[in-house]
PDB file of C-alpha atoms in Angstrom:
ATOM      1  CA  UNK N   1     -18.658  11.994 -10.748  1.00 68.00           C
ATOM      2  CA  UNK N   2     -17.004   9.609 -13.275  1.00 78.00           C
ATOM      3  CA  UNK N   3     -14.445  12.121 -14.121  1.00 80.00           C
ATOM      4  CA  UNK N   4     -13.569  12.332 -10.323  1.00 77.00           C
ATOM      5  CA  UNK N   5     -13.396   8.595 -10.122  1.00 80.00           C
ATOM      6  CA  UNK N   6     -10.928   8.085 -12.731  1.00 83.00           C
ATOM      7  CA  UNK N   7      -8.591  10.964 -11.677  1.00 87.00           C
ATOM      8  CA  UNK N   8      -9.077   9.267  -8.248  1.00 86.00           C
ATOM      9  CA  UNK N   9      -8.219   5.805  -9.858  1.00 86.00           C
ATOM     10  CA  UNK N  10      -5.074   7.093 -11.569  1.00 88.00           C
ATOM     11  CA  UNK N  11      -3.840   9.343  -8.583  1.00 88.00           C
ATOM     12  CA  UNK N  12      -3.563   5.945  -6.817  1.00 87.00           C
ATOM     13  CA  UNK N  13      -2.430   3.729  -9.930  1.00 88.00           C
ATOM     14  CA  UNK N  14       0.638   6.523 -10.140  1.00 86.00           C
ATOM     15  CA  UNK N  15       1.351   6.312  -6.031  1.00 85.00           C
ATOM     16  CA  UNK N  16       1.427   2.448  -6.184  1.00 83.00           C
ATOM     17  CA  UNK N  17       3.874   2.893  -9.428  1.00 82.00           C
ATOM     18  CA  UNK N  18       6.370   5.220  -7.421  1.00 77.00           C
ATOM     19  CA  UNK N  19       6.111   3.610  -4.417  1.00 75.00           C
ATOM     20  CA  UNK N  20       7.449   0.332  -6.131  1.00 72.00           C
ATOM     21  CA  UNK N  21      10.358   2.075  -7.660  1.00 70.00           C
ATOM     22  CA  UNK N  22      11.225   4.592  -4.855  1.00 65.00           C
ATOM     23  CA  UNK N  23      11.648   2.033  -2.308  1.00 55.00           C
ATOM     24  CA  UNK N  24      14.078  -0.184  -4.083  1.00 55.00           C
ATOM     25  CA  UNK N  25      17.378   2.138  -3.119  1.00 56.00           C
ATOM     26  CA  UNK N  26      15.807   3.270   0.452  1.00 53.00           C
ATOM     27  CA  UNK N  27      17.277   2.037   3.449  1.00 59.00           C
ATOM     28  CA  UNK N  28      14.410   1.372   5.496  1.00 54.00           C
ATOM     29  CA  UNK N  29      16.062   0.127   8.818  1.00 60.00           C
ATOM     30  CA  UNK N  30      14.543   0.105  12.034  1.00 68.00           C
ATOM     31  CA  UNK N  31      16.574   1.200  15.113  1.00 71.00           C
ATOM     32  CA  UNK N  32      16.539  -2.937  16.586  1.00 70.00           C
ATOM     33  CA  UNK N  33      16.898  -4.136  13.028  1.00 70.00           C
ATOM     34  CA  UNK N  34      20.040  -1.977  12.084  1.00 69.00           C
ATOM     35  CA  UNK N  35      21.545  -3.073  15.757  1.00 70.00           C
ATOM     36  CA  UNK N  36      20.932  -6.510  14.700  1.00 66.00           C
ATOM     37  CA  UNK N  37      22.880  -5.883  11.544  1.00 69.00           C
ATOM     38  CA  UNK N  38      25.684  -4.013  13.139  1.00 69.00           C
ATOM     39  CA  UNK N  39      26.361  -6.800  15.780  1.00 67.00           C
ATOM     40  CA  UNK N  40      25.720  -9.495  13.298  1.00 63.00           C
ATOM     41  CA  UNK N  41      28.595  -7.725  10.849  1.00 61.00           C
ATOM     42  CA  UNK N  42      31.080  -7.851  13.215  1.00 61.00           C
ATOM     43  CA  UNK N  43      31.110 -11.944  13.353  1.00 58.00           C
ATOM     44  CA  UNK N  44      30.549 -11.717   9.385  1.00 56.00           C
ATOM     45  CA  UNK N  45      32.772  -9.907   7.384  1.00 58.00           C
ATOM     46  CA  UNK N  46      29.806 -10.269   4.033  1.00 58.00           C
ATOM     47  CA  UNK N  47      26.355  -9.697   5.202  1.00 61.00           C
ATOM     48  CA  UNK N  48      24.021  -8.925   2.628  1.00 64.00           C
ATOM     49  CA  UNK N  49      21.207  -6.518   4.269  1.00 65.00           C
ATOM     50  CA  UNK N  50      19.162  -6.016   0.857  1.00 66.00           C
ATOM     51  CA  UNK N  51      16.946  -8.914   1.688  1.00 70.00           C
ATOM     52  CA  UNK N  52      16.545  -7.498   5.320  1.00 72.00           C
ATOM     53  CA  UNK N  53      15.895  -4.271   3.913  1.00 73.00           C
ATOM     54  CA  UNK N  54      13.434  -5.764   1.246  1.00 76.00           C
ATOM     55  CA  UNK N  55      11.820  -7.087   3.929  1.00 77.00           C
ATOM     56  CA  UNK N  56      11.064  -4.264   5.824  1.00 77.00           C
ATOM     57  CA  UNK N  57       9.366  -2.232   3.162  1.00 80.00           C
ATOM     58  CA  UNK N  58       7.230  -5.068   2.574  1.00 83.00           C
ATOM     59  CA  UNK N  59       6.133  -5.220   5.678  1.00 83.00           C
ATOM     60  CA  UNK N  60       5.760  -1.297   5.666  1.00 84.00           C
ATOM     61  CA  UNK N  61       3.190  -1.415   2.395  1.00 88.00           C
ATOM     62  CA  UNK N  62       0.938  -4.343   3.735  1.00 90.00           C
ATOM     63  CA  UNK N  63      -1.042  -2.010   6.168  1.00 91.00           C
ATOM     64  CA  UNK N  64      -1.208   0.187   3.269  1.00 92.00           C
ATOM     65  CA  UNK N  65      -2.682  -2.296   0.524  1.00 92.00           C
ATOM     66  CA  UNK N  66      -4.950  -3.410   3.119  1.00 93.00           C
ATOM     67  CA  UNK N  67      -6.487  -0.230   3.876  1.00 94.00           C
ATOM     68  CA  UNK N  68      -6.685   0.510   0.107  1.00 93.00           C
ATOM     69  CA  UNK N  69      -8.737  -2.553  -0.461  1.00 95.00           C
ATOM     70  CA  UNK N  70     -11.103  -1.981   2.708  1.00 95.00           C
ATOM     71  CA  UNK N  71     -12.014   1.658   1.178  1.00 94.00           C
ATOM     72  CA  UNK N  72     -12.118   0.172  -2.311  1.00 95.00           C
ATOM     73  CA  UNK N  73     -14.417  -1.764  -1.452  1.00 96.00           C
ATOM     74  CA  UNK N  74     -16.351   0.533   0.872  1.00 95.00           C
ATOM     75  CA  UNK N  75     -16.655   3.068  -1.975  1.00 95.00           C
ATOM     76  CA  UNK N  76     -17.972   0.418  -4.324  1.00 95.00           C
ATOM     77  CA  UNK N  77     -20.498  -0.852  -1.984  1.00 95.00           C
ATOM     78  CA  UNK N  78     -21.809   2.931  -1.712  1.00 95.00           C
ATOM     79  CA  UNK N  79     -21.836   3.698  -5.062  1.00 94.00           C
ATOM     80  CA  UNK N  80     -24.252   0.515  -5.225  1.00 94.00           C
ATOM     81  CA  UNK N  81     -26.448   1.450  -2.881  1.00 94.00           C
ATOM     82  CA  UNK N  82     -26.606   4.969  -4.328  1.00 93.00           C
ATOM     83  CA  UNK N  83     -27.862   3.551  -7.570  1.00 92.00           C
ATOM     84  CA  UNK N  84     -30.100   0.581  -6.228  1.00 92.00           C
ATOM     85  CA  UNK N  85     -31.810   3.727  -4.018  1.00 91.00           C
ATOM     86  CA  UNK N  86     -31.946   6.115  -7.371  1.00 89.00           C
ATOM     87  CA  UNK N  87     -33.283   3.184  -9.003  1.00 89.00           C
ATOM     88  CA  UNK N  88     -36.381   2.180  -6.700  1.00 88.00           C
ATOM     89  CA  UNK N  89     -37.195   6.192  -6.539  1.00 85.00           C
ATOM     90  CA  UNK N  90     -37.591   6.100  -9.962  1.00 74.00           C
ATOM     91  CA  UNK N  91     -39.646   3.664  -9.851  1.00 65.00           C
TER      92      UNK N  91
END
């Protein structure tokens, strides 16, 4: 069971690794966002859409991290149980 929870542990440690990296050259635009851009460019010659662009992957990984955490946590709380119920039925 260890075994399973550390190949678990650094399946996920890897996927939060790439998904920092990958990201950084994607062009994560939304149909209303890259609109926004396109009429926005026209009265600025020099708009800089990285931070727009940061933005929106950001707000793409939050659900993510969140749902992590919530089944981090869930796990952990079972794995607790499991032992506090081994441990009185040893008893």
């Amino acid at each position: 069971m260890k075994k399973f929870a550390v190949t678990g542990l650094l399946a996920l440690l890897v996927t939060l690794l790439l998904s920092v990296l990958v990201p950084a050259p994607a062009q994560a635009q939304c149909t209303l966002c890259k609109t926004q851009l396109v009429s926005g460019g026209k009265d600025k010659d020099s708009y800089d859409t990285t931070g727009l662009n940061k933005g929106i992957v950001y707000l793409m990984a939050i659900p993510y991290l969140l749902i992590g955490s919530v089944g981090f946590f869930w796990y952990r709380h079972t794995v607790q149980q499991k032992k506090k119920k081994a441990a009185q039925d040893g008893l």
